[in-house]
Coordinates of C-alpha atoms in Angstrom, one line a residue:
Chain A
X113 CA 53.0 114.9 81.3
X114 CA 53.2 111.0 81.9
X115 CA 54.5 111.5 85.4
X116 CA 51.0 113.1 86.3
X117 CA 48.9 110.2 85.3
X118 CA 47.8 108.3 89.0
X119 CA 47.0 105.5 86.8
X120 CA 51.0 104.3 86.9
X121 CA 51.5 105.2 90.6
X122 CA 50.7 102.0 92.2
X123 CA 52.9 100.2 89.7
X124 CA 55.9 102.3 89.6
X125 CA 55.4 102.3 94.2
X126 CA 55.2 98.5 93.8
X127 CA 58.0 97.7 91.7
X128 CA 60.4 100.5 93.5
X129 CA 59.8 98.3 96.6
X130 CA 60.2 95.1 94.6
X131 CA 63.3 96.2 93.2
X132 CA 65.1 98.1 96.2
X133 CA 64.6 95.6 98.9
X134 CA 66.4 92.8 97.3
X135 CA 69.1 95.0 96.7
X136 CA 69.0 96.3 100.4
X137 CA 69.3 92.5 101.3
X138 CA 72.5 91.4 99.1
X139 CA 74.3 95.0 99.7
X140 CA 73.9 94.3 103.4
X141 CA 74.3 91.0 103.8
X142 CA 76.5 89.8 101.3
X143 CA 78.1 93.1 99.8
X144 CA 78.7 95.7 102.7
X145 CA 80.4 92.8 105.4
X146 CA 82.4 91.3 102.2
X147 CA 84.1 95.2 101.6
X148 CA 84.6 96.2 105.2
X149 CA 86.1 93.0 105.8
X150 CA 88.6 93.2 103.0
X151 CA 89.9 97.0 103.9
X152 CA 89.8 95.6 107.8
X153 CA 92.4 92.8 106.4
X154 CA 93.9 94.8 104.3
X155 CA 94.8 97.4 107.1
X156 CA 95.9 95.0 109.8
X157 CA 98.2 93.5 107.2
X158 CA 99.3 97.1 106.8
X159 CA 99.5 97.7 110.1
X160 CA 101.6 95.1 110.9
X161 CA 104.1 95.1 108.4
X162 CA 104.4 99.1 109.7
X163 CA 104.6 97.7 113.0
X164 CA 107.1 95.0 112.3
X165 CA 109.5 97.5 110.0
X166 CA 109.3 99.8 112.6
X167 CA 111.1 96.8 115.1
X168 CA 113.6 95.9 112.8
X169 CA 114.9 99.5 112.3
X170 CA 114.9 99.6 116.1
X171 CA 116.9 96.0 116.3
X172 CA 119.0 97.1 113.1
X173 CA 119.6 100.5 115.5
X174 CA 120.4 98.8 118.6
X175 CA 123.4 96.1 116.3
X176 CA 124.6 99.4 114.8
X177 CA 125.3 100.7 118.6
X178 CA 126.2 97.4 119.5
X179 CA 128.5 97.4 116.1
X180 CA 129.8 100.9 117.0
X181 CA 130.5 100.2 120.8
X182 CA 132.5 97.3 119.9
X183 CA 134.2 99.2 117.6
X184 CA 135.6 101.7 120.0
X185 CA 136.6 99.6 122.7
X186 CA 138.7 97.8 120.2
X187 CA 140.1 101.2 118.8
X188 CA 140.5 101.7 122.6
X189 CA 142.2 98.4 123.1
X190 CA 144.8 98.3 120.6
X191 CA 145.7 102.4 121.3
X192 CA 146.6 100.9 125.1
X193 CA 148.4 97.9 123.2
X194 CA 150.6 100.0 121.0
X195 CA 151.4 102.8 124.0
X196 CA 152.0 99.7 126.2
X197 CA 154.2 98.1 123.7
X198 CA 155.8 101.1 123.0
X199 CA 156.7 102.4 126.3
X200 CA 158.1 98.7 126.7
X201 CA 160.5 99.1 123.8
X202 CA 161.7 102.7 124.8
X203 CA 162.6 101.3 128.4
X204 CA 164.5 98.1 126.8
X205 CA 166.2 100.9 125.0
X206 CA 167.1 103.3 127.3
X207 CA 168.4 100.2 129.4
X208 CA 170.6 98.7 126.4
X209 CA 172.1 101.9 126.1
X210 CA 172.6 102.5 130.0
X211 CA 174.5 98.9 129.6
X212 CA 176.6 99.6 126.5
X213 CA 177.5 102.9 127.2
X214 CA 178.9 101.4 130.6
X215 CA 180.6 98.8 129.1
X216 CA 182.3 101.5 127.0
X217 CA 183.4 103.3 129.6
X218 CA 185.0 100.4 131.3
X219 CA 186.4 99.2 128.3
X220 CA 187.9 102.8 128.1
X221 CA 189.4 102.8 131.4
X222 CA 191.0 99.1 131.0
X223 CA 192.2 100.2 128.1
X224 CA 194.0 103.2 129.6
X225 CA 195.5 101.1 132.2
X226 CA 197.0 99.0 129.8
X227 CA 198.6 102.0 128.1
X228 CA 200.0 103.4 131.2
X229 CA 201.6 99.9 132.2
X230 CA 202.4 99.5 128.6
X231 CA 204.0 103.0 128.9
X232 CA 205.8 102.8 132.3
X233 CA 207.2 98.9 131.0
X234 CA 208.6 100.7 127.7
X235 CA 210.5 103.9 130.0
X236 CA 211.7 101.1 132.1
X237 CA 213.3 98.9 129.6
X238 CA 214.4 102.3 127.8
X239 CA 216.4 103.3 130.9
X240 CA 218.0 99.9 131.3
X241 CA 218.6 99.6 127.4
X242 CA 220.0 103.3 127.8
X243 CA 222.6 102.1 130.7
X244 CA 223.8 98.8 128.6
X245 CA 224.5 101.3 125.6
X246 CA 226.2 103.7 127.4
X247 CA 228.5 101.1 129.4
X248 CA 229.3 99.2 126.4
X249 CA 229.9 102.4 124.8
X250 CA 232.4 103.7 127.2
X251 CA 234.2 100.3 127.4
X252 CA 234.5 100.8 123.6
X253 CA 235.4 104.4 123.0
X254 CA 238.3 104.7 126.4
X255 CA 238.2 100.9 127.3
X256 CA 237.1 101.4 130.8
X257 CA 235.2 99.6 132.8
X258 CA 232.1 102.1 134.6
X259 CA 230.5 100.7 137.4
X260 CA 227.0 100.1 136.7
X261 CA 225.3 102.4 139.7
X262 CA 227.4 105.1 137.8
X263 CA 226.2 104.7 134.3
X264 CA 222.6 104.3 135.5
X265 CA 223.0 107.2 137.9
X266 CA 224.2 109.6 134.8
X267 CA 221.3 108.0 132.1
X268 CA 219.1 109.2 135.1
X269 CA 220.8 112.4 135.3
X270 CA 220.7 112.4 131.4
X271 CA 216.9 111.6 130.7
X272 CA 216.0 114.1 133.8
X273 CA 213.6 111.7 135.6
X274 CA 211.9 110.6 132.2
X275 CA 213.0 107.1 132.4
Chain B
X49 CA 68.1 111.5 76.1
X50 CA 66.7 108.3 75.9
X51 CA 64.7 107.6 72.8
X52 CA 66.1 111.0 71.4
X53 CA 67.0 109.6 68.5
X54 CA 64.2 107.0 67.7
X55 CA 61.7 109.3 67.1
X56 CA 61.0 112.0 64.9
X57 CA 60.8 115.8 65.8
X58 CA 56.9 116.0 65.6
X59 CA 56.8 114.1 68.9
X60 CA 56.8 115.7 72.2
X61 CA 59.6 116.0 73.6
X62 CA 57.9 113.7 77.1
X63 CA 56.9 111.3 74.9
X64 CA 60.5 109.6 76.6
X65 CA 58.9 109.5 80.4
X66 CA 55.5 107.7 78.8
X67 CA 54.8 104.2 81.3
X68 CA 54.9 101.0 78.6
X69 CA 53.2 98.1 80.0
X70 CA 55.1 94.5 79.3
X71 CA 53.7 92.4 81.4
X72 CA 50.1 92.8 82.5
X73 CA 49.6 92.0 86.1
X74 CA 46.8 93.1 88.9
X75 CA 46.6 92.8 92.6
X76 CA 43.3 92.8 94.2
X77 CA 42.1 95.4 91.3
X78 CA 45.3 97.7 91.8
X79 CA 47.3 97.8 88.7
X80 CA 50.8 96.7 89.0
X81 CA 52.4 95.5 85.7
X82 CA 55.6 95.3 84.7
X83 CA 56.5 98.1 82.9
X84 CA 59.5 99.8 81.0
X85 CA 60.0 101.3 84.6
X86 CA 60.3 98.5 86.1
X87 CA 62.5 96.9 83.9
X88 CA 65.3 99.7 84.3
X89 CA 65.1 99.3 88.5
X90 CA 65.3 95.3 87.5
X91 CA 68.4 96.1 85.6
X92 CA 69.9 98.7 87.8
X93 CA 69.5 96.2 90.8
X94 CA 71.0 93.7 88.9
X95 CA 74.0 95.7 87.4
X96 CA 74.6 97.3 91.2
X97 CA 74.7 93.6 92.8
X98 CA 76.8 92.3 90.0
X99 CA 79.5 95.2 90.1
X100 CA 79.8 94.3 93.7
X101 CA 79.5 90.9 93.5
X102 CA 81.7 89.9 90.9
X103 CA 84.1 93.3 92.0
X104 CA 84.4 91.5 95.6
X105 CA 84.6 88.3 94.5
X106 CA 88.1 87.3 95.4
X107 CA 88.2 90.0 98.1
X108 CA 92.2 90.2 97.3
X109 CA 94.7 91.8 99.8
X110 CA 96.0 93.7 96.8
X111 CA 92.6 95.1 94.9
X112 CA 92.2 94.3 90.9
X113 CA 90.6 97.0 88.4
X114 CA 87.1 95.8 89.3
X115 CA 87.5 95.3 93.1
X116 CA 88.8 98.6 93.0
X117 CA 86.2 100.5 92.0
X118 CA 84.0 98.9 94.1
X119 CA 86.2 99.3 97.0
X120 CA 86.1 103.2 95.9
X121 CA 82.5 103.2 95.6
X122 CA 82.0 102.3 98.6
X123 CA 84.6 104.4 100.2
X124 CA 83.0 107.6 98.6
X125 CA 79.6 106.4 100.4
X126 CA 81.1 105.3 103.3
X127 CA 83.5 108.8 103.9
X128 CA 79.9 110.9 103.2
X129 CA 78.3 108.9 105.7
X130 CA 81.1 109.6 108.5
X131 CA 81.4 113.0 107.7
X132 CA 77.8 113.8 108.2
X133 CA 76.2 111.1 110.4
X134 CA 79.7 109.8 112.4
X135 CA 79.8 106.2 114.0
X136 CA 76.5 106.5 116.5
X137 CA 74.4 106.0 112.9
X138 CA 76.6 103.1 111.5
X139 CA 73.3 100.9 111.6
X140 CA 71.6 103.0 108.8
X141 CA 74.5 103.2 106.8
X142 CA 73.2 100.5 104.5
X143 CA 70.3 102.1 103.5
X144 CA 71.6 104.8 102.5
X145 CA 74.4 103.3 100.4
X146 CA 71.7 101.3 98.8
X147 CA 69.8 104.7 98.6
X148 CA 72.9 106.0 96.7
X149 CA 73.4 103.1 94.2
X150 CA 69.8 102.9 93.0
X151 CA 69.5 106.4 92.0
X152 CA 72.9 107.0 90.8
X153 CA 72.3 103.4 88.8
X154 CA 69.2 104.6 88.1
X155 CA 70.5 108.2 86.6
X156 CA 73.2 106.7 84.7
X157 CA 70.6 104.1 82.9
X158 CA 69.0 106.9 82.2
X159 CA 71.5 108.3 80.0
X160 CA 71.2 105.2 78.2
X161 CA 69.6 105.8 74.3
X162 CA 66.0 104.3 74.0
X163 CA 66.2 103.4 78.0
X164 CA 63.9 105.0 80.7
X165 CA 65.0 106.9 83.9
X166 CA 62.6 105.8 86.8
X167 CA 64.0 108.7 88.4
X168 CA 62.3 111.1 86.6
X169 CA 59.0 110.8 87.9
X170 CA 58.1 112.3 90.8
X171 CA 56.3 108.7 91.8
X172 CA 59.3 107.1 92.4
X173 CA 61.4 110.1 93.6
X174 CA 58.5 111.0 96.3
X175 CA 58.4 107.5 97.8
X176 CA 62.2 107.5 98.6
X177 CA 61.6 110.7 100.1
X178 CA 58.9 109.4 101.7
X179 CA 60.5 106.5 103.2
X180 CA 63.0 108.5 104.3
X181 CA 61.0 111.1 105.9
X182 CA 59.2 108.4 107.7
X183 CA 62.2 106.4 109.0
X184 CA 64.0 109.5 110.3
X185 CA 60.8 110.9 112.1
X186 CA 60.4 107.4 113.7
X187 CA 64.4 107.3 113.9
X188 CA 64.1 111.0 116.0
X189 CA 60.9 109.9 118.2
X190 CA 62.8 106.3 119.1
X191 CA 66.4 108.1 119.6
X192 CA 64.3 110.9 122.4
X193 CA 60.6 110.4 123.0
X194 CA 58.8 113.2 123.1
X195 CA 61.9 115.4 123.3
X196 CA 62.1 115.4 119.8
X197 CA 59.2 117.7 119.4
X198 CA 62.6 120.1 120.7
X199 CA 64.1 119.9 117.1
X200 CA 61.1 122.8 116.4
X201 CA 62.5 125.3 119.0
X202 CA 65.6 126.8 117.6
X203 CA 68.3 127.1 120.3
X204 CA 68.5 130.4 121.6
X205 CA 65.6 132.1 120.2
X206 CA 62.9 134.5 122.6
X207 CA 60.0 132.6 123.9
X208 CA 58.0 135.7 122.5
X209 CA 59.4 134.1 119.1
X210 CA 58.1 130.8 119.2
X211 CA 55.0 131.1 118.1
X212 CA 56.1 132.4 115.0
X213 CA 59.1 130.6 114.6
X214 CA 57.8 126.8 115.5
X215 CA 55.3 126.5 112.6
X216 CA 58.1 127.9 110.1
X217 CA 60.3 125.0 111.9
X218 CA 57.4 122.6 111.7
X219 CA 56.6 123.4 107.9
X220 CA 60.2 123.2 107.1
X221 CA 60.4 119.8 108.4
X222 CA 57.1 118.6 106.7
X223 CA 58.3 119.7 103.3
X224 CA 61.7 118.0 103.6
X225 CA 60.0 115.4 101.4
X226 CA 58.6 117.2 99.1
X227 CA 62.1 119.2 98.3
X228 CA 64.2 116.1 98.3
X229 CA 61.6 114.2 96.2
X230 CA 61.0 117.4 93.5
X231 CA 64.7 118.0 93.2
X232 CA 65.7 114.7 92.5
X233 CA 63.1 114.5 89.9
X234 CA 62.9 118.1 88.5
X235 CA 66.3 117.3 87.7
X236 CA 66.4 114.1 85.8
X237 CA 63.1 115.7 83.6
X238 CA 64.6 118.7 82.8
X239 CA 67.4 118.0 81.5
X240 CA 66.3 115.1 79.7
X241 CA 63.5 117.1 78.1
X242 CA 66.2 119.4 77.1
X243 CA 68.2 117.2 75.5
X244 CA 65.3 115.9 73.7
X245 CA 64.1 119.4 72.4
X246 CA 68.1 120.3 71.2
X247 CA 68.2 116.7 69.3
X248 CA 64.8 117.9 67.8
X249 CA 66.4 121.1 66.5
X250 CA 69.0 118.5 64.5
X251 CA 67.0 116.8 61.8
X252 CA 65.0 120.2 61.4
X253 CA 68.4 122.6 60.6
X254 CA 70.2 120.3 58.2
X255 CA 73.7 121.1 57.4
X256 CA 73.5 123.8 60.8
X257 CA 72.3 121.0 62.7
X258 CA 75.9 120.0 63.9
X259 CA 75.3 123.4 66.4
X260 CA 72.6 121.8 68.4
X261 CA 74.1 118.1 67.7
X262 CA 77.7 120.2 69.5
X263 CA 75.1 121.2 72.4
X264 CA 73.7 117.8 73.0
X265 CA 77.5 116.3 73.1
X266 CA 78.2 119.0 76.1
X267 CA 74.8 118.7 77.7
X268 CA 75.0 114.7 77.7
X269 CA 77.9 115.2 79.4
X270 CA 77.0 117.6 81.9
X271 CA 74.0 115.1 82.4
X272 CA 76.0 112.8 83.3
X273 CA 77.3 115.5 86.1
X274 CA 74.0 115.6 87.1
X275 CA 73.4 112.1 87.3
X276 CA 76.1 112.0 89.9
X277 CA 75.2 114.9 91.4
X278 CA 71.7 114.7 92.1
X279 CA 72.4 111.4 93.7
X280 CA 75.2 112.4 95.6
X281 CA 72.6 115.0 96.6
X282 CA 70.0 113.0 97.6
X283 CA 72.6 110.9 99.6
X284 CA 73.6 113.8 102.1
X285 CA 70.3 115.4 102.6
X286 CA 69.1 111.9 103.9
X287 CA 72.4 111.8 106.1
X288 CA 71.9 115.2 107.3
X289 CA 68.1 114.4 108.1
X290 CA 69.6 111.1 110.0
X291 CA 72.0 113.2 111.8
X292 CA 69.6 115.7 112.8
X293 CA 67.2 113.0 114.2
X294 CA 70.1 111.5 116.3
X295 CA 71.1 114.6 117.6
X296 CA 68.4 117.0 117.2
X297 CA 70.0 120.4 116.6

């Protein structure tokens, strides 16, 4: 078996220390700092851009609050508008009515006293209308001459206190 | 597998792990030329610094194919190494990824055709595990003094149990290289024997030879779980060992 030989030992020693210690030197110095510094980069880059997501959801939380407070007090707002505006038109029309409905009734009553003056005017004239006819009628028919208290005392009589 | 197919089934089958001499060189009588060996732990440094090199070379926020993987690679290393050995042993944590990159780079050459695996002799394997061995005793007699000789008293156990119990602690931690060093190459030479010996069975059955040719398509495969896996092995005991000499029990 070749491996047994001593005769190759010193070689195969030499050159395994020949051959491993340079590669000890450029894995450590150049190879190793070269990798660790890469994944170092490579996570702080990570990191951060975690880090910085993480504050914009918070900042794109706090303008939805914001957004959402806003939003009820003006949902808030124009609910006290309309009641207020509201309330405003029911008083306007409750007073409209009050006034109308009180200029009714005076119309209403003016109105009546103009038909009862109108009526008492029209019995009046009716009674005097009533005495002319019947004087001139008597005068006609038996060609006397009634007094006038008489006639009008009779029509009285006659229409029973209507006139 | 390597050389499986280049040559003929009248070899032996560890003809594949024979040292082949390219350049000639010797220092102070000791023979240290460059050999096929040393070739593949040439390449497999050079193919491990130029995936990370060229992987890493933009070092972009958003990783490409090649950045990727490396960035994986070393995430795989990097999440073994804090799951056994936490933050306190961050210091050694280059070592051991370079530990990891040889010998899986080293495996996976292996699988190569007509390439050699340097981890399959026990040479190689054994002076990693020696290394290791040696840094983590110093590692444990630094981290406590002479408290460390502590780590051979299990917790809890009798006095009247001690002298049995510290040489079994003491020979346990003694052959800590030995285990880590035989598995790692045990592996890598079984299994490429294997393969060799199955590919030898191909040219010899003719038209039945697509059985054993069948085998050798699974078992290169399930090499290459090995490859992986006997590194990945290696990796943990030596972070275990680290994490046992920083914190004793």
């Amino acid at each position: 078996m070749p491996q047994l030989d001593p005769s190759f030992w010193p070689t195969q020693i030499f050159w395994l220390f020949v051959t491993f210690i340079p590669l000890y030197v450029i894995l450590r110095r150049a190879v190793l700092p070269r990798i660790t510094a890469v994944l170092e980069s490579r996570q702080r880059h990570i990191d951060s851009d975690l880090e910085r997501a993480a504050s914009l959801k918070e900042e794109a939380g706090a303008v939805l609050a914001e957004y959402e407070k806003t939003l009820a007090e003006a949902r808030e707002r124009a609910a006290a508008a309309i009641k207020e505006t509201s309330d405003a038109m029911a008083a306007e029309a409750a007073k409209r009515q009050q006034a109308f409905a009180q200029e009714l009734a005076e119309k209403v009553k003016a109105a009546e006293a103009r038909i009862a003056a109108a009526r008492e005017q029209a019995l009046g004239q009716i009674a005097t209308v009533a005495v002319e006819a019947a004087a001139t009628a008597t005068e006609k028919l038996i060609g006397l001459q009634v007094r006038e208290e008489q006639v009008r005392q009779v029509v009285d009589e006659v229409m029973g206190g209507r006139g | 597998m390597a050389g499986a197919a280049g040559h003929g089934g009248g070899h032996s089958p560890l003809v594949q792990f024979e040292i082949k001499e390219i350049v000639p060189l010797k220092l102070g009588g000791i023979d240290i030329s460059f050999t096929n060996s040393s070739l593949m732990m040439v390449i497999a440094v050079a193919l491990t610094a130029g995936f990370f090199l060229i992987g890493m070379r933009r070092g972009a926020l958003v990783p490409g194919r090649w950045q990727s993987a490396a960035e994986l690679t070393y995430e795989f290393v990097a999440g073994l190494f804090r799951d056994t050995v936490g933050h306190e042993g961050r210091r050694y944590f280059p070592a051991v990824f370079t530990l990891f990159m040889f010998i899986l780079v080293g495996n996976l050459l292996g699988m190569v055709p007509y390439s050699f695996t340097f981890t399959s002799h026990i040479i190689v394997t054994f002076a990693m595990a020696a290394v290791v061995f040696v840094g983590v005793t110093i590692l444990g007699f630094a981290k406590h003094g002479l408290h460390f000789f502590s780590f051979f008293v299990p917790p809890g156990s009798p006095v009247w149990m001690w002298p049995l119990l510290i040489p079994i602690e003491i020979i346990s931690y003694l052959s800590r290289p030995i285990s880590l060093s035989v598995r790692l190459f045990a592996n890598m030479l079984a299994g490429h024997t294997l393969l060799k010996v199955i590919a030898g069975f191909i040219a010899m059955l003719g038209v039945a030879g697509v059985l054993p040719l069948a085998l050798v398509v699974a078992l290169t495969g399930l090499e290459i779980l090995i490859a992986f896996l006997q590194a990945y092995v290696f990796t943990i005991l030596t972070c275990l060992y680290i994490n046992d000499a920083l914190h004793l029990h």
